[in-house]
PDB file of C-alpha atoms and ligand atoms in Angstrom:
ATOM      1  CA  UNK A  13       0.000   0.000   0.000  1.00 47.00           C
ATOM      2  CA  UNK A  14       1.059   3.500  -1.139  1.00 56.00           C
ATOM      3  CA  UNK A  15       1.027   6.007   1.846  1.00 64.00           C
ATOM      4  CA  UNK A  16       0.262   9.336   1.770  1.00 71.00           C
ATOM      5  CA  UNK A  17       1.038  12.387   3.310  1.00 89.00           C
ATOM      6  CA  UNK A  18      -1.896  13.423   5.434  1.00 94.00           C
ATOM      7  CA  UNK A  19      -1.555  16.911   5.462  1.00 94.00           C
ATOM      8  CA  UNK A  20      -1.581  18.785   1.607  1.00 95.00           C
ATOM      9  CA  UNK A  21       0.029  21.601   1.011  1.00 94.00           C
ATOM     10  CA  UNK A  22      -2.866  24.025   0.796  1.00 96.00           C
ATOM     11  CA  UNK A  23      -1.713  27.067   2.666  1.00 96.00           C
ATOM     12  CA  UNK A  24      -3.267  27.177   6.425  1.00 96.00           C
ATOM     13  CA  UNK A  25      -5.019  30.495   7.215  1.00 97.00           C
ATOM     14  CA  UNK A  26      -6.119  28.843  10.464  1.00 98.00           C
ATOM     15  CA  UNK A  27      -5.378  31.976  13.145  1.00 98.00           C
ATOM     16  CA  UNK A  28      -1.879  30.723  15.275  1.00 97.00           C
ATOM     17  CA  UNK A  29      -3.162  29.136  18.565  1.00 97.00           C
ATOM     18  CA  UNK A  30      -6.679  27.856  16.396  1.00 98.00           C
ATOM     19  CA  UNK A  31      -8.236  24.910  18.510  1.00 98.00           C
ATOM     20  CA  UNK A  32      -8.684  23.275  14.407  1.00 98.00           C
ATOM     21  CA  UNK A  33      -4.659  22.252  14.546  1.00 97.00           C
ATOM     22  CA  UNK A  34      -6.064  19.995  17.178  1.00 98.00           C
ATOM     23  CA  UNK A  35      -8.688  18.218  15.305  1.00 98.00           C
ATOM     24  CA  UNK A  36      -6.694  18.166  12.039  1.00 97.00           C
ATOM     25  CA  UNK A  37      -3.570  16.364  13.774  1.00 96.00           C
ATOM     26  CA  UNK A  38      -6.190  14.026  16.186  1.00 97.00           C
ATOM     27  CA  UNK A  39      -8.223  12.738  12.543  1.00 97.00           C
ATOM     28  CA  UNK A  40      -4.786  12.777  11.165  1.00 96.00           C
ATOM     29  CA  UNK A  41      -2.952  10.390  13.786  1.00 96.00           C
ATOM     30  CA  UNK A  42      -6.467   8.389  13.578  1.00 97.00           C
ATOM     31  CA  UNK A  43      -6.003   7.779  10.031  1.00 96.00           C
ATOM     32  CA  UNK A  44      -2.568   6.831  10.360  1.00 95.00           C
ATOM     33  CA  UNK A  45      -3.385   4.026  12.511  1.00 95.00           C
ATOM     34  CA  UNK A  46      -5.951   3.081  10.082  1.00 94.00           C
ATOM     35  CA  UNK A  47      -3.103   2.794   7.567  1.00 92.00           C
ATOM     36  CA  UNK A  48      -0.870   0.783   9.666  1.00 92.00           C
ATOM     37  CA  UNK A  49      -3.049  -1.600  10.407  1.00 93.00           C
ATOM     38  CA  UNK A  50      -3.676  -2.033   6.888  1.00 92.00           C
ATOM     39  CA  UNK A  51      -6.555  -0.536   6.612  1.00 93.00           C
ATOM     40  CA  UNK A  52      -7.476   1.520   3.322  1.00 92.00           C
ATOM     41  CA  UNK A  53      -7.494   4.960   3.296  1.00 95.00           C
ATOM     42  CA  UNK A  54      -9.682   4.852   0.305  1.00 95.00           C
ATOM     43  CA  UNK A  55     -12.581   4.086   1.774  1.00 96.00           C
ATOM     44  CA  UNK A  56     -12.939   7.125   4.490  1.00 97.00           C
ATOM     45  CA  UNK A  57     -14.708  10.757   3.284  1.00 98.00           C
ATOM     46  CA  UNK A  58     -14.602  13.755   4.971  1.00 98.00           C
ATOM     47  CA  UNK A  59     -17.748  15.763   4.783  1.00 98.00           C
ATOM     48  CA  UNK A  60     -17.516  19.746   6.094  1.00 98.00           C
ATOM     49  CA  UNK A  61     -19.876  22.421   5.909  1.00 95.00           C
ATOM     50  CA  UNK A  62     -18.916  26.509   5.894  1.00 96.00           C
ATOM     51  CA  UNK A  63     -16.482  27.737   8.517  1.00 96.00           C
ATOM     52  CA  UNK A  64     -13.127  27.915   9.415  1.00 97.00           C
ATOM     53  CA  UNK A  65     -13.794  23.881  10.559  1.00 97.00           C
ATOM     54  CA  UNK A  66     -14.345  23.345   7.163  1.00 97.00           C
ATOM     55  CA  UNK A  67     -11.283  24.509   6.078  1.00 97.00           C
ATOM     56  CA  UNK A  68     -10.005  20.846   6.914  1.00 97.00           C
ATOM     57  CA  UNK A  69     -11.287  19.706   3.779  1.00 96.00           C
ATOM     58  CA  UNK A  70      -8.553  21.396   1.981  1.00 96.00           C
ATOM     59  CA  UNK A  71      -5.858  20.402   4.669  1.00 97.00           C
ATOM     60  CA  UNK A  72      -6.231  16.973   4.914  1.00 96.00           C
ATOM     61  CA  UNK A  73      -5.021  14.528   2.154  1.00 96.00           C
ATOM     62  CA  UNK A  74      -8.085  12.079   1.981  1.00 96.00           C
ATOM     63  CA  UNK A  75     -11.740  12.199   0.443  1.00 97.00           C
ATOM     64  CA  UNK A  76     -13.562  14.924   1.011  1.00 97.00           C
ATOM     65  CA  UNK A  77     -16.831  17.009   0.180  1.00 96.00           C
ATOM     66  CA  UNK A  78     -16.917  20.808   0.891  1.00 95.00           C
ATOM     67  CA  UNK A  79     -20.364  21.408   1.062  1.00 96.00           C
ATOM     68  CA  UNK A  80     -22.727  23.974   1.797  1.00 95.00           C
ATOM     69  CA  UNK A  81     -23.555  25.820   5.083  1.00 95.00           C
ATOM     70  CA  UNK A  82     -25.360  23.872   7.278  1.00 96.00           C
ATOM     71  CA  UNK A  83     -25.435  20.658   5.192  1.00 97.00           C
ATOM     72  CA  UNK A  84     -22.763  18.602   6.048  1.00 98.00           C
ATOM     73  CA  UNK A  85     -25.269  16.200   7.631  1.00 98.00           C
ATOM     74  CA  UNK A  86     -27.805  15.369   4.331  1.00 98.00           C
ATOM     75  CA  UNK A  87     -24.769  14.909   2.076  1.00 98.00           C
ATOM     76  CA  UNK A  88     -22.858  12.649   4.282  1.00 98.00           C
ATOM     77  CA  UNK A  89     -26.129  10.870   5.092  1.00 97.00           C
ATOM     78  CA  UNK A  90     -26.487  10.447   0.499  1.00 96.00           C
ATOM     79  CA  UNK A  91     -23.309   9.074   0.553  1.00 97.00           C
ATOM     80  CA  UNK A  92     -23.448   6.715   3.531  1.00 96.00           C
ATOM     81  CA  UNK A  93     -26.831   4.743   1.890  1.00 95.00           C
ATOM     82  CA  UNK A  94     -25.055   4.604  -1.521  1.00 93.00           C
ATOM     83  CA  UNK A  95     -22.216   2.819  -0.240  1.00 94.00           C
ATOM     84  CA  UNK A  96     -22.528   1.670   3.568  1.00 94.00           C
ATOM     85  CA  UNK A  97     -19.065   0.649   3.428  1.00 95.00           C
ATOM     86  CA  UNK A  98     -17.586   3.399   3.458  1.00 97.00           C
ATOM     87  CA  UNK A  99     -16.734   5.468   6.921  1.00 98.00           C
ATOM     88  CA  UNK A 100     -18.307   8.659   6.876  1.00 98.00           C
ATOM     89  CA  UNK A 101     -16.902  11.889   9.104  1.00 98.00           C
ATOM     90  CA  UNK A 102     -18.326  14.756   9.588  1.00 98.00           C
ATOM     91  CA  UNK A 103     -16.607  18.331  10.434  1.00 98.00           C
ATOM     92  CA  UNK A 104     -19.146  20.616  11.015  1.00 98.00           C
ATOM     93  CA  UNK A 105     -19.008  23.984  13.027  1.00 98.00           C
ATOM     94  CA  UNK A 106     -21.250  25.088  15.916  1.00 98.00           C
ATOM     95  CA  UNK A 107     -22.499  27.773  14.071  1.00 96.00           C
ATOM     96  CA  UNK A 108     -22.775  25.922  10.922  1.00 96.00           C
ATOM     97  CA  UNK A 109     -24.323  22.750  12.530  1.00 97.00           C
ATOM     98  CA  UNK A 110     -26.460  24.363  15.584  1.00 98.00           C
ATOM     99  CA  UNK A 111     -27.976  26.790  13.881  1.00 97.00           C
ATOM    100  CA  UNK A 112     -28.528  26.696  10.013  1.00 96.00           C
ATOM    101  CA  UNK A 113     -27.807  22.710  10.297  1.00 97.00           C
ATOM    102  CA  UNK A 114     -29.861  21.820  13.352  1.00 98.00           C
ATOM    103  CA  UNK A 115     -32.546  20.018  11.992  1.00 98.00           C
ATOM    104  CA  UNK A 116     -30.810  17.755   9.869  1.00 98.00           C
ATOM    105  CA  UNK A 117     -28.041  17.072  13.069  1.00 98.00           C
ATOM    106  CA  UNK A 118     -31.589  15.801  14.950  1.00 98.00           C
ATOM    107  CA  UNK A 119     -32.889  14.019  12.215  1.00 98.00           C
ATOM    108  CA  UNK A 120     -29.593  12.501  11.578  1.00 98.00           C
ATOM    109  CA  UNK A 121     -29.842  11.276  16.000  1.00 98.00           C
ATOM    110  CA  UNK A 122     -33.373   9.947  15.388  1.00 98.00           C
ATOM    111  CA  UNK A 123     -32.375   8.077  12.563  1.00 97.00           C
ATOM    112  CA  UNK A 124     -29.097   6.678  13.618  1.00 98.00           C
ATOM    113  CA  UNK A 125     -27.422   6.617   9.953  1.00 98.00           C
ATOM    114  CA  UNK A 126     -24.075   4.829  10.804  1.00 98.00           C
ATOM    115  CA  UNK A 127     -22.164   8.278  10.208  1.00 98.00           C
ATOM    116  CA  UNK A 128     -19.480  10.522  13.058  1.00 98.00           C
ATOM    117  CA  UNK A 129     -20.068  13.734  13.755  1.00 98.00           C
ATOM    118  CA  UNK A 130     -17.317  16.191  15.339  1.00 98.00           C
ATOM    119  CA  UNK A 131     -18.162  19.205  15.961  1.00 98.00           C
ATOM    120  CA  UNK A 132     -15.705  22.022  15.956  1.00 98.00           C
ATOM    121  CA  UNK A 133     -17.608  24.178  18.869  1.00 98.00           C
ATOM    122  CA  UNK A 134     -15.967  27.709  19.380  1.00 98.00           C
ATOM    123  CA  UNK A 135     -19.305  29.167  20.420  1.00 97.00           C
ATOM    124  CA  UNK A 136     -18.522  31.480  17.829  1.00 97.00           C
ATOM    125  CA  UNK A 137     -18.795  32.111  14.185  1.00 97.00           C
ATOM    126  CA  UNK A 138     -14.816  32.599  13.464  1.00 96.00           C
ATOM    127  CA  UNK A 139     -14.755  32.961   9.817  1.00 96.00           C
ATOM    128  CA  UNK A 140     -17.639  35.708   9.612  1.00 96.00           C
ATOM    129  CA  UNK A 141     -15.541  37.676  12.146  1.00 95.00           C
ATOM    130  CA  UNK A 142     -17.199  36.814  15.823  1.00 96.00           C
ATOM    131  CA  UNK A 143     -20.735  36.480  15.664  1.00 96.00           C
ATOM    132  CA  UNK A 144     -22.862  34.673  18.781  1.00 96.00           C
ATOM    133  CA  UNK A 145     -23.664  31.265  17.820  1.00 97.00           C
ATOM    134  CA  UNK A 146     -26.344  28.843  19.635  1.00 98.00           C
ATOM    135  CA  UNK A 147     -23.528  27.939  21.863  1.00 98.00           C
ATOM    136  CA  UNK A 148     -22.571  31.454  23.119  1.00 97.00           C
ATOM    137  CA  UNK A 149     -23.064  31.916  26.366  1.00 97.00           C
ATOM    138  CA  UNK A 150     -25.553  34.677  27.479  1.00 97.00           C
ATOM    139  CA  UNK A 151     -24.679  38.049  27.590  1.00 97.00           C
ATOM    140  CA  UNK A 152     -21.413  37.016  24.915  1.00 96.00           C
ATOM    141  CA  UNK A 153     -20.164  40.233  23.051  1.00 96.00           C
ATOM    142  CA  UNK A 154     -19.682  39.331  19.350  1.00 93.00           C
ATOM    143  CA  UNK A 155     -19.737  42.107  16.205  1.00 90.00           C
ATOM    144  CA  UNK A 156     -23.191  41.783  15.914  1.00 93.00           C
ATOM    145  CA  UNK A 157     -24.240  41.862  19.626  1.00 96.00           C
ATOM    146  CA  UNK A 158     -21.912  44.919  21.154  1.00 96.00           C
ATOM    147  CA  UNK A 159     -24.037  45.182  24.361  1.00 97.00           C
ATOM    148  CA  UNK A 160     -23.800  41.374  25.064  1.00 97.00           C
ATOM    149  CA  UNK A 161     -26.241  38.039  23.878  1.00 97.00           C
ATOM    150  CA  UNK A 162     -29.917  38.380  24.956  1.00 97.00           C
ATOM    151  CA  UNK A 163     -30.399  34.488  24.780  1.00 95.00           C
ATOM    152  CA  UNK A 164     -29.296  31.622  26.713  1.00 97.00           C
ATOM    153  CA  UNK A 165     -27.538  28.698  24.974  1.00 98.00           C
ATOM    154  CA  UNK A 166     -28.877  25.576  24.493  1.00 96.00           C
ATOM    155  CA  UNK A 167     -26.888  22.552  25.614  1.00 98.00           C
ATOM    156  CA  UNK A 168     -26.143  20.416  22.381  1.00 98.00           C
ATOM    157  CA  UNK A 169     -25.642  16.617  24.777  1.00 98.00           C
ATOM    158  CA  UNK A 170     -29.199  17.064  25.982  1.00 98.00           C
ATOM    159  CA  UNK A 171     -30.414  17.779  22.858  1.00 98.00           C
ATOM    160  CA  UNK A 172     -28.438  14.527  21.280  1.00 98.00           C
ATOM    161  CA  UNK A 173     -30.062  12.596  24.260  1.00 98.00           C
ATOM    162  CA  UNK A 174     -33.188  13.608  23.466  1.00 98.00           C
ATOM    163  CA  UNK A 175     -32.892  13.201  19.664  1.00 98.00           C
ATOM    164  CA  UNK A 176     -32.241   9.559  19.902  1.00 98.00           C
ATOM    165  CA  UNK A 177     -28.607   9.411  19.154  1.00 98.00           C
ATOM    166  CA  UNK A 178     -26.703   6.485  20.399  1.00 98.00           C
ATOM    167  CA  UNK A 179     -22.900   7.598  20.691  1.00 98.00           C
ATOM    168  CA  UNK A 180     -22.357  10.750  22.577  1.00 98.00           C
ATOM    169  CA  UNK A 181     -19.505  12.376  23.786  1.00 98.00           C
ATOM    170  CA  UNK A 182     -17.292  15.475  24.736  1.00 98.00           C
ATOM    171  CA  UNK A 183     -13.837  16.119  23.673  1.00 98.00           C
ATOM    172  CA  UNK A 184     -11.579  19.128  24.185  1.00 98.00           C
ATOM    173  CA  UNK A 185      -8.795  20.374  21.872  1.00 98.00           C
ATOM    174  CA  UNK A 186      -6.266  20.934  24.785  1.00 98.00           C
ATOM    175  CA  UNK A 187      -6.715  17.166  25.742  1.00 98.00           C
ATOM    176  CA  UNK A 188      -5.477  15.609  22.471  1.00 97.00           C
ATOM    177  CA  UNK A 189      -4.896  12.132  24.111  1.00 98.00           C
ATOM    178  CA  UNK A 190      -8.537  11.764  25.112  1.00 98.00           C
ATOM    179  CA  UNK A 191     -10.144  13.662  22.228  1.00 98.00           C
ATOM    180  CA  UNK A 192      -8.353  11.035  20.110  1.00 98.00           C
ATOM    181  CA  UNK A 193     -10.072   8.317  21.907  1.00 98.00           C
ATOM    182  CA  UNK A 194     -13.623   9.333  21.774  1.00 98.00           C
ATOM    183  CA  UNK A 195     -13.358  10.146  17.975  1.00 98.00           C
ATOM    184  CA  UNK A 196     -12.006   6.426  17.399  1.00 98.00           C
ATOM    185  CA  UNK A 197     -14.903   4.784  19.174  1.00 98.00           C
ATOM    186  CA  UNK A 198     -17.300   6.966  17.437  1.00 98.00           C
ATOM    187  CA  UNK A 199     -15.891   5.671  14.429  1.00 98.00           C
ATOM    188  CA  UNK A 200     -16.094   2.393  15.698  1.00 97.00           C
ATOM    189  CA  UNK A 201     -19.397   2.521  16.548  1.00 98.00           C
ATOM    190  CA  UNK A 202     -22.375   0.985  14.734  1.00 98.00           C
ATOM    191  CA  UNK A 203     -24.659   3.867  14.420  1.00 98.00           C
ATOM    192  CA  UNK A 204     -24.493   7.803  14.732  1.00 98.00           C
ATOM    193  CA  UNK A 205     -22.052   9.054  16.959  1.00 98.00           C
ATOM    194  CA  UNK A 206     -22.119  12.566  18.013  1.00 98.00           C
ATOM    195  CA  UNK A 207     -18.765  14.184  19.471  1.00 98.00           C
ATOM    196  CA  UNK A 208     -19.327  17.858  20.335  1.00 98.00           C
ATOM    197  CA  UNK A 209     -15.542  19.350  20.783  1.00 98.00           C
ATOM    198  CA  UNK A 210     -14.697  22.393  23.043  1.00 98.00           C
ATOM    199  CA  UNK A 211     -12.234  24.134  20.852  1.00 97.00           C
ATOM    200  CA  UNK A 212     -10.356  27.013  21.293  1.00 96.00           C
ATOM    201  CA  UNK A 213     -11.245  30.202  18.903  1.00 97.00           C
ATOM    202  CA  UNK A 214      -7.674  32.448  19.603  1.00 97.00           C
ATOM    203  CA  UNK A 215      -9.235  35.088  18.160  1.00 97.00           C
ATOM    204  CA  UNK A 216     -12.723  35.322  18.714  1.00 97.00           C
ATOM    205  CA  UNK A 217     -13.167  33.144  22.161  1.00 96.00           C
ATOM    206  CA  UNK A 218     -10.231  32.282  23.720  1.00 95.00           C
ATOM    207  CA  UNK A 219     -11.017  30.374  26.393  1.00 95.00           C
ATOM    208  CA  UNK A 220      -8.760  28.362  27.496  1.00 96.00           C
ATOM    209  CA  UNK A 221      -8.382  29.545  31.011  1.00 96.00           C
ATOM    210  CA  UNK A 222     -12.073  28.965  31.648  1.00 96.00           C
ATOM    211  CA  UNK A 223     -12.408  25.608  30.268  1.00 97.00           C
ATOM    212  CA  UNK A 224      -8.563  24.686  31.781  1.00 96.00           C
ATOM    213  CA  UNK A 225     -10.104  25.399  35.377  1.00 96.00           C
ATOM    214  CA  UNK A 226     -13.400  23.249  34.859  1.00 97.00           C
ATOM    215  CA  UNK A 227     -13.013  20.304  32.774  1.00 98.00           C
ATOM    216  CA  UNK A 228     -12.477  16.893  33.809  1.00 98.00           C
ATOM    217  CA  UNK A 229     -12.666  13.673  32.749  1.00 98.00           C
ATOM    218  CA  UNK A 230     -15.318  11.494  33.435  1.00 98.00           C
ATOM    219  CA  UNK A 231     -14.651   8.506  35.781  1.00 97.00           C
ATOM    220  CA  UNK A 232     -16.991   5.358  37.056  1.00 97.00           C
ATOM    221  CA  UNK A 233     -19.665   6.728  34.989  1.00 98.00           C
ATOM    222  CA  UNK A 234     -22.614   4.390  33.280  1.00 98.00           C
ATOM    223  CA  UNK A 235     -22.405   5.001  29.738  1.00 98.00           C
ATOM    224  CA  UNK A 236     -25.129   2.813  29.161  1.00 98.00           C
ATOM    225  CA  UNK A 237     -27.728   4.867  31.303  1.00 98.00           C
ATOM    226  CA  UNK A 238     -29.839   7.276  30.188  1.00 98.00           C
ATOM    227  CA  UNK A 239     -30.623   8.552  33.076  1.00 98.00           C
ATOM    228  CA  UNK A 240     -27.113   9.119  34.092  1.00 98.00           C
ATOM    229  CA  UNK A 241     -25.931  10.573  31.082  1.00 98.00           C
ATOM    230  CA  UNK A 242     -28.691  13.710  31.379  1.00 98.00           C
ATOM    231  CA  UNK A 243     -27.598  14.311  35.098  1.00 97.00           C
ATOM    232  CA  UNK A 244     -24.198  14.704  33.929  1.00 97.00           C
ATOM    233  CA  UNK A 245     -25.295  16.521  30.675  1.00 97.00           C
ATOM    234  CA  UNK A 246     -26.942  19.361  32.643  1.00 97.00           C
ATOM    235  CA  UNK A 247     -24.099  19.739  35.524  1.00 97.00           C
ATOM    236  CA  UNK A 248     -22.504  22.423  32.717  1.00 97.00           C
ATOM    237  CA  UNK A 249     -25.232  23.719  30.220  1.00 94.00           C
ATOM    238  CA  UNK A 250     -23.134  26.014  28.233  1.00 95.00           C
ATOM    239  CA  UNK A 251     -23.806  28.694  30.326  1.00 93.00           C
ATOM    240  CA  UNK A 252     -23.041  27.943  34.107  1.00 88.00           C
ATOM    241  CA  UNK A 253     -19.741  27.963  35.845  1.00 91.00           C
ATOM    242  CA  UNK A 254     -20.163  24.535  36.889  1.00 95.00           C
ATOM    243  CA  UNK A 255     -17.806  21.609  36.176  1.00 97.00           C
ATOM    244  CA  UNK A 256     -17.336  20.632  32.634  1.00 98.00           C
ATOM    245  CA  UNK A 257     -17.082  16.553  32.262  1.00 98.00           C
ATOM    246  CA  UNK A 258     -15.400  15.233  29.162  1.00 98.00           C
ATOM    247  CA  UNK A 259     -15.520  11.923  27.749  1.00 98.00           C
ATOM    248  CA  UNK A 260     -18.406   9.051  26.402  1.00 98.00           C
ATOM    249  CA  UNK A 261     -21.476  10.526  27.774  1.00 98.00           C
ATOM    250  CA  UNK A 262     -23.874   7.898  26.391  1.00 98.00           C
ATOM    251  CA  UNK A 263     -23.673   4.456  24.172  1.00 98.00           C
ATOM    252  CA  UNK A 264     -26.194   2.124  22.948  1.00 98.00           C
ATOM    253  CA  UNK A 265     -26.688  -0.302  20.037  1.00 97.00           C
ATOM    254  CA  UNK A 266     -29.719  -0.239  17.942  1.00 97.00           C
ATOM    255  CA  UNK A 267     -30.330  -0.647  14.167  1.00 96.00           C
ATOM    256  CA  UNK A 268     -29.010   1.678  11.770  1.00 97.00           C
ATOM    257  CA  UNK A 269     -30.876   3.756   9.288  1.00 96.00           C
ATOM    258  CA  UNK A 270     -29.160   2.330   6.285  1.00 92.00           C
ATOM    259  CA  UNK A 271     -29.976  -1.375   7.509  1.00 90.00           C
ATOM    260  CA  UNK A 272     -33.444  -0.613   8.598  1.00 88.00           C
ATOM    261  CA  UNK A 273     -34.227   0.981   4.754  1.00 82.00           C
ATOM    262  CA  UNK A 274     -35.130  -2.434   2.805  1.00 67.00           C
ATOM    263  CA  UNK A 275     -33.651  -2.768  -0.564  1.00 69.00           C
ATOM    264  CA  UNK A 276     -36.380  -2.247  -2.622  1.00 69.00           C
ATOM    265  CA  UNK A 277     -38.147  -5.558  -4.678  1.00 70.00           C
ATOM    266  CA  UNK A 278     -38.012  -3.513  -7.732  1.00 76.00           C
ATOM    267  CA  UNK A 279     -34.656  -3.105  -9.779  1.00 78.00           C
ATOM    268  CA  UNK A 280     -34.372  -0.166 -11.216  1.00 77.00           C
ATOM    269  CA  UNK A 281     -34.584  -1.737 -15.323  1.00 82.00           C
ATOM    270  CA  UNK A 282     -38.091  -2.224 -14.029  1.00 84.00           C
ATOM    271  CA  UNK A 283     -38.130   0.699 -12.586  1.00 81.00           C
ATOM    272  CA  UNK A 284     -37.032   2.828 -15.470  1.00 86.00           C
ATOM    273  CA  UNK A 285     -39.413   0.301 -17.733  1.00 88.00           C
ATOM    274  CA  UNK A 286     -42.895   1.611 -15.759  1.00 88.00           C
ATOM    275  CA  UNK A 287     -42.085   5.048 -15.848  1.00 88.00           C
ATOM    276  CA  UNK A 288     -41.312   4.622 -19.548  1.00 91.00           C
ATOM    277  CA  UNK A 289     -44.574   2.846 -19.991  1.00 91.00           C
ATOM    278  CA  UNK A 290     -46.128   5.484 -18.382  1.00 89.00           C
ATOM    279  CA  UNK A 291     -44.886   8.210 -20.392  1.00 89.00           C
ATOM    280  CA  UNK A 292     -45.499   6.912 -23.432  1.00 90.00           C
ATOM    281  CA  UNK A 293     -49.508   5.985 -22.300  1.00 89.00           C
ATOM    282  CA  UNK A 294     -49.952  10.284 -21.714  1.00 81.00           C
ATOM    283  CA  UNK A 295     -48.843  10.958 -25.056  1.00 75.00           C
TER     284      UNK A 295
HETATM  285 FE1  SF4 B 322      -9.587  29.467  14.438  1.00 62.12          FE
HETATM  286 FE2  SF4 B 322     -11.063  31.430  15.456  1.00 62.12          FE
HETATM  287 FE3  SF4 B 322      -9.060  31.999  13.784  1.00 62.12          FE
HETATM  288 FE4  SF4 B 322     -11.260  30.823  12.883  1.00 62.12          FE
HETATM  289  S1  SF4 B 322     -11.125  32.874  13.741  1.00 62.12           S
HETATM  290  S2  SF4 B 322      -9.143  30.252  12.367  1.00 62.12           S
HETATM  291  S3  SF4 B 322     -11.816  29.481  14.605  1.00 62.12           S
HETATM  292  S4  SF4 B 322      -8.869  31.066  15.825  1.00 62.12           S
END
């Protein structure tokens, strides 16, 4: 097998200090592994939406569809039913997948199409210059809210538990090790896995001193309890200066969309032969 180098050559106009570096080189080491345990590179895409997140379409050296705002979700879900086999990520921003992309992310839960979603959450919108996203916390003061947010966030792990999906997790970019782990077993996993990422905007919300003070890393916790996982969902909702637990939140197996959508009796030469037959009868 023919390696490759991961990362092209594009130039990066991610901002020094960008939280994105983190996610690049995590997928990156991840597909590496995949490599050297012979594993095909050929059969992994890369979906993005718009946003500096998406950006990593252009930095990393494997399939990939730029796509539009807020529709990282349907496309990936297209390409997953025509060819299960493949593994399908998804980059999406908070901006890009909380707001204009929300219903498709929920749709996507209640479903559980066999794809991985990471989101790249800077509670900002970085590329349009700093404007409050869902994730924002109240009172946030962005270009196009000087005087602070009027609106509370919404917490995106409640809203997964809720939906129906059946991986979710929490990752942070300044805990590579970890991060790295949760977006394997996501992978791995037979159904949609959610993994909503703290990252680190440098320019636009740098918070690394708040989230360095409150995360941690959950411990003895019952991944396969519902229950459970909305206690510790709510302890931090976005907003709060509570603690902030990383890690699997939530896990459960159930059928996938792709495997619960029966092939259809009908080939499509007989398909293509009825509507032709019908055609011809209205002329
Ligand atoms: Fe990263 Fe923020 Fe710069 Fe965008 S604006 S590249 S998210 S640091």
């Amino acid at each position: 097998m023919t390696r490759r180098a991961l990362i092209t050559e594009a130039q990066n106009t991610w901002c020094p200090g960008c939280g994105n570096f983190a996610i690049q080189h995590t997928l990156k080491n991840l597909l590496t592994d995949r490599e050297n345990v012979g594993e095909s590179l050929d059969n992994v895409v890369l979906v993005s939406g718009i946003g500096c997140h998406a950006k990593i379409a252009d930095y990393l050296n494997i399939n990939s569809v730029y796509t539009l705002h807020g529709r990282t979700i349907p496309v990936a879900t297209g390409i997953k039913l025509a060819n299960p086999h493949l593994t399908v990520i998804c980059c999406v921003g908070d901006g890009d997948c909380y707001a204009e992309g929300l219903d498709h992310l929920i749709f996507a839960a209640k479903r559980n199409i066999d794809i991985t979603v990471i989101v790249h959450n800077n509670r900002v919108y970085g590329l349009t210059t700093g404007q409050y996203t869902p994730t924002s916390p109240l009172g946030f003061r962005g270009r196009s809210t000087p005087a602070g947010t009027a609106e509370y966030p919404f917490n995106p792990l409640e809203l997964m538990l809720a939906s129906g999906a059946t991986y979710i997790a929490r990752g942070y970019t300044r805990k590579m090790d970890p991060l790295k782990d949760l977006i394997r077993q996501g992978i791995a996993h037979h159904g949609f896995s959610f993994i909503d990422v703290l990252q680190i905007c440098a320019t636009f919300f740098p918070a690394a001193d708040y989230y360095g003070s409150r995360v941690y890393e959950l411990a003895g916790h019952n991944t396969t309890d519902f229950e459970a996982a909305c206690h510790v969902a709510r302890e931090w909702n976005y907003n709060t200066d509570s603690r902030i637990a990383l890690g699997l939140f939530y896990k459960k197996d159930a059928p996938t969309f792709e495997e619960a959508m029966q092939p259809s009796p009908v080939s499509a030469r007989e398909k293509q032969e009825a509507i032709t037959a019908l055609l011809k009868s209205r002329t």
